Amino acid sequence: MEGDGTQDLKHCDRDDVSHLALDIGGSLIKMVYFSSSSGCSSDDQINGYLKDGFDVSSGTSNHRVLRRKLHFLKFETSKISECIKFISSKHLQYGDQDDKDLDSDKNIVKATGGGAFKFADLFKEKLGIILDKVDEMSCLVAGANFLLKAVNREAFTYMESQKDFVQIDHKDLYPYLLVNVGSGVSMIKVNGDNDFERVSGTSVGGGTFWGLGRLLTKCKSFDELLELSHQGNNRVIDMLVGDIYGGTDYSKVGLTSTTIASSFGKAISENKELDDYRPEDVARSLLRMISNNIGQIAYLNALRFGLKRIFFGGFFIRGHAYTMDTISVAVNFWSKGEAKALFLRHEGFLGALGAFMNYEKNGFTDIGHQFMQQPSANKSSTHSDVQDNGCIECRVEVRD
Amino acid sequence: MDSLREREDHQELNIGIDGNLNIDNLVDDKVKFNFDIEKDSNGTVLGREEQLGDKDMAPMAGNSIHRSSSRPQLDLSGAAIQGNFEEKDPTILLPNQSDDISHLALDIGGSLIKLVYFSRHENHPFNDRRRKIIKARLGIINFNRRSFPILGGRLHFVKFETSKINECLDFIYSKQLHRGGMDSRSWQSEGPNTENTVIKATGGGAYKFADLFKERLGISIEKEDEMNCLVSGANFLLKAIRHEAFTHMEGRKEFVQIDSNDLFPYLLVNIGSGVSIIKVDGDGVFERVSGTNVGGGTYWGLGKLLTKCKSFDELLELSQRGDNRTIDMLVGDIYGGMDYSKIGLSASTIASSFGKTISENKEIEDYRPEDISLSLLRMISYNIGQISYLNALRFGLKRIFFGGFFIRGHAYTMDTISFAVHFWSKGQAQAMFLRHEGFLGALGAFLSYEKHGLDDLMVHQFVERFPMGAPYIGGNVHGPPLGDLNEKISWMEKFVLKGTEITAPVPMLPPGTTGLGGFEVPSSKGDSLRPDASKLNVGVLHLVPSLEVFPLLADPKIYEPNTIDLSDHGELEYWFTVLSEHMSDLVDKAVASEGGTDDAKRRGDAFARAFSAHLARLMEEPAAYGKLGLANLLELREECLREFHFHDAYRSIKQRENEASLAVLPDLLMELDGMNEESRLLTLIEGVLAANIFDWGSRACVDLYHKGTIIEIYRMSRDKMQRPWRVDDFDIFKERMFGSAEKKPHKYKRALLFVDNSGADVVLGMLPLARELLRRGTEVVLVANSLPALNDVTAMELPEIVAEAAKHCDILRGAAEAGGLLVDAMINIQDSPRESSLSVPLMVVENGCGSPCIDLRQVSSELAAAAKDADLVVLEGMGRALHTNFNAKFKCDALKLAMVKNQRLAAKLINGNIYDCVCRFEPAS
């Protein structure tokens, strides 16, 4: 019956933004906003749908599909003013025009992450918007579920620089382990929509990489640090099994001579100062330490619950090949090939996306829901694809 | 109430107890050959070996462990007189004489080299006639060390930084450790033959440095598998050492008694440079299930880069003053000070280690190294705890033991690991730590020698002792070895003089022939006397194969010797005060006992300092040396005295009192003989209690000595005694002895009388009681200390006292003859125990210890043998009946007799007052 009332919405040429959602983490602010993909869609029109959608809660099922874009942006949390400036310049805070007609006194923006609490006042003061705080874990999970179901070619494995997209059977998605590597790391066992549990986590995450990396290398940004690590050689700093065993393997327990026995362990025995090491090598060593550790803890948790699939998301990864490689190797190593590390293309935006999905609960058009159901209802009627410019173009079915 | 100065508390002397052997007065580790010089008429200098009384030179055919056959005579080459030639008894150094070392094993890790070596101690030539008689009488055959799987000796634990491997090589060389390999070839060869020496080693360095060892010391390294070593080391420790494992939560350390039958499976986490996680299912059955590369090396490596610390310990020390909140991003930082309570994260939970350094425009110099160190430490410890727990979970293991050098007894590290395990397991799993944490591998390598015999040893056969350096070393890496007594004394002097500037002692030239492990520079320059409370100490492990569990204990598993638990801080403080106040008096006596020479004074001072340092250390961390009871504390003092060569501080006092008491004994016996049986028994028990007032450990008692003669005091004390006593089971005991309307009189077959002080206590108190038992046909075994402890009578001294008493009493004479205590009767008995003797025997056995208290889990084998037929145990005196064993239950009847000469104890134990008496009779349980 859903098929009957669907209509295509005309494209808008101009980015006409509406809903905005934020994930304000310890290191980065992730933003997702929705725009019509062309400029022709008028606010009135949208509002019309919205109002209809809102008012007509029962009775006839009347669906229209909006063709729109989901935009993904990030800012450093320490430069939150840039983020505010951006929102202001895009008038994103007025996205929910309908609010004026509703009883809410102000514009409300869904937000998650610790900063949603911390910076609530700032947003109110600078932009006049109220951050509606959405639980972080729920957002992560909702975001991941959305992506895994709605976006083709979202999940992929990465081993030895080989990226392979994995087709996830939606019916066989759950349960899985979601590892969100932000400043810290959360590990969540996801059993279904909105059915999840944070089973573990670690404080050794992206924040550690960047924080320690900054202290050790004087890099100015996370990306710079990542870039450095690319050119580094961790053997200069890490103590390898071979260093301890005089170049031989410790084969009895399956450790080859190049296995890292102790991260940064080589810095112990040499009379070198920090300045004597190349920042590249330090960054590399740090990256390996952290990635490997995350991979290991994630695997151990997957094992605990008998989960075969581990999805890694969050901003630490950033599609960085070496990071993914290390995590994959760790999972592969510890699971003896039984478990696989999977990555998400929108890794950093799970929370923001989840916050965005959350709008439905406030009565806004059931984007998430419809979006996710659509592929199973009628795959041909909806396409969603990730575009290189950091947005997803999608059709959104709106129920009247 | 001069409550202090308990006699019993001073008395303890406990030595390296080896039932058979070993009295080496010496410091334990140093087995040095210290020679007193005697000039004979020709002026020839003779060396008299003081410490190693190896009289048992019989070749031990077929026993490759025994080394006597190959042991060279003293190597006098290079001998030199040390110090001033004008001194009366200069010490001679024998640089080429090796310690009596049997073997050495190494664990050469990435950061530290751990070394375990064994020094054997020959039996004390204490195979006197008494002992032979006793053996015959008790039916002990072949009662010597040959019957034990391993010789008595000591295990020493030493560590070095791998980057300073030369120090380690020097240490081995200076102590000639490389000359005593376990390889049987070297045992039999003429003298040390280093060419053939093979040393077991583990750790990566065993490969890496093999050539170096060959080149520098001429020894071949035989590599042992690392995991294997870790596991066998851990298994050994968990089974053999009573207080090896402990938990550490929120700064509280609690020892955990591990039932060795219920040890497996467990998870062993060894945190070295990296971390190995091993599932252990049994002896030699294990699997390395996981590990992590984020370990001790990471902490130190990163720490070094970030803080410019020069050593691991310095870095660790820094962390103590750190505040990780300046570095770590906490949940509160993200949530604006609020908790993320929905998932159970409090605001102070670390969300991201080092995460705060992201957002601030600070350079590395803007952060305090202390904070960085702490943050790093938390990150790594927590991570290890988490990964360990996840692995324990995988295999359903409840116990996780953490070992390895990263921990180093550091409180914060242990707390963090424990917290992680506790948090993630929701309290289901427990993190436990090992006192010998860093030495698992080395110990395992040591155990891999085929014939070490250690597997057969039981927990009661180990005695751990803490030599003088312990409070200073504090778990740190050792520096150069410290040689002989003089070096130790000078070190103590220098230490106190120079205070904070002290550096490690400079080894003598040529390198000391012996040495205590050596001392590390106190780690913190500022307040070096303040031992780092977070550090653990590992003592020297004495292996005493002849020790046994007292067979009459009702349940050895639940037996706890100490009545007073010093984990109560008030109690601890009280006893520390008592001991401190008593110190100067003790030093005076000790110095006087050695002739009051300048040398004795120096030693006395050094003893006082060393013991004070022990006390200070324990005051800071009561569990530093394992679980601390009063008995341990008292024993420590005696050990410390012995370490500075005070072997019997009360010698002359004991002698004087014995003589005075023996002089009045005949009168007392006559008085007793005039009484009927029942009133005599009461008088005898009163007598034991009354005579127990003579106690050099109690100042209240000492004052009494000046007020009258011994017999007067004794009578006065006895007459003053008002029944009922505070604890008064006399009537039950009497009924047991004499019977009643319903019960028949009971005749004990053999009674063990644990005696206490010399003088009136034993002569006027216990001997008459023994005599009464003998008269009633009960065999009596007097159980006395193996080594002096304050004025306690020793097993060496007793036969003489009995012989003297026997001159005036037929009963005693007959019994003493039958028991082999009288010299002139001995020849007969030696050949065939004279069963035909009319008398039941009176015997003397040593208890295996040198302390005023007694831990019945570790007694001499001859006492254990004597106990086999015993059906009555009499414990007398505060040390053995109150401080320890007050609550002990026995398989046979037990009588506990003591006068309480300490107000606090009286109040606490029996709700009474000083001079109250305890007569507790407990039928067999």
PDB file of C-alpha atoms in Angstrom, chain B residues 151 293 325 335 363 391 395 455 459 481 495 498 500 629-630 658 748 768 877:
ATOM      1  CA  LEU B 151      69.614 -29.201  51.032  1.00  0.00           C
ATOM      2  CA  ASN B 293      52.085  -4.909  23.118  1.00  0.00           C
ATOM      3  CA  ARG B 325      42.730  15.147  34.958  1.00  0.00           C
ATOM      4  CA  TYR B 335      29.418  16.148  29.275  1.00  0.00           C
ATOM      5  CA  GLU B 363      53.154  22.207  24.230  1.00  0.00           C
ATOM      6  CA  ASN B 391      40.411 -13.251  28.434  1.00  0.00           C
ATOM      7  CA  PHE B 395      37.680 -19.272  29.639  1.00  0.00           C
ATOM      8  CA  ASP B 455      59.111 -29.440  43.713  1.00  0.00           C
ATOM      9  CA  VAL B 459      54.977 -24.456  51.979  1.00  0.00           C
ATOM     10  CA  PRO B 481      76.854  -5.920  45.657  1.00  0.00           C
ATOM     11  CA  PHE B 495      73.522   6.490  55.107  1.00  0.00           C
ATOM     12  CA  LYS B 498      74.804  11.806  54.609  1.00  0.00           C
ATOM     13  CA  THR B 500      69.735  12.334  51.383  1.00  0.00           C
ATOM     14  CA  GLY B 629      51.615 -10.483  62.831  1.00  0.00           C
ATOM     15  CA  LEU B 630      53.284  -9.719  66.105  1.00  0.00           C
ATOM     16  CA  ASN B 658      69.972 -20.390  85.704  1.00  0.00           C
ATOM     17  CA  TYR B 748      49.317 -39.267  79.619  1.00  0.00           C
ATOM     18  CA  PRO B 768      59.031 -29.300  88.556  1.00  0.00           C
ATOM     19  CA  GLY B 877      54.716 -18.121  78.387  1.00  0.00           C
TER      20      GLY B 877
END
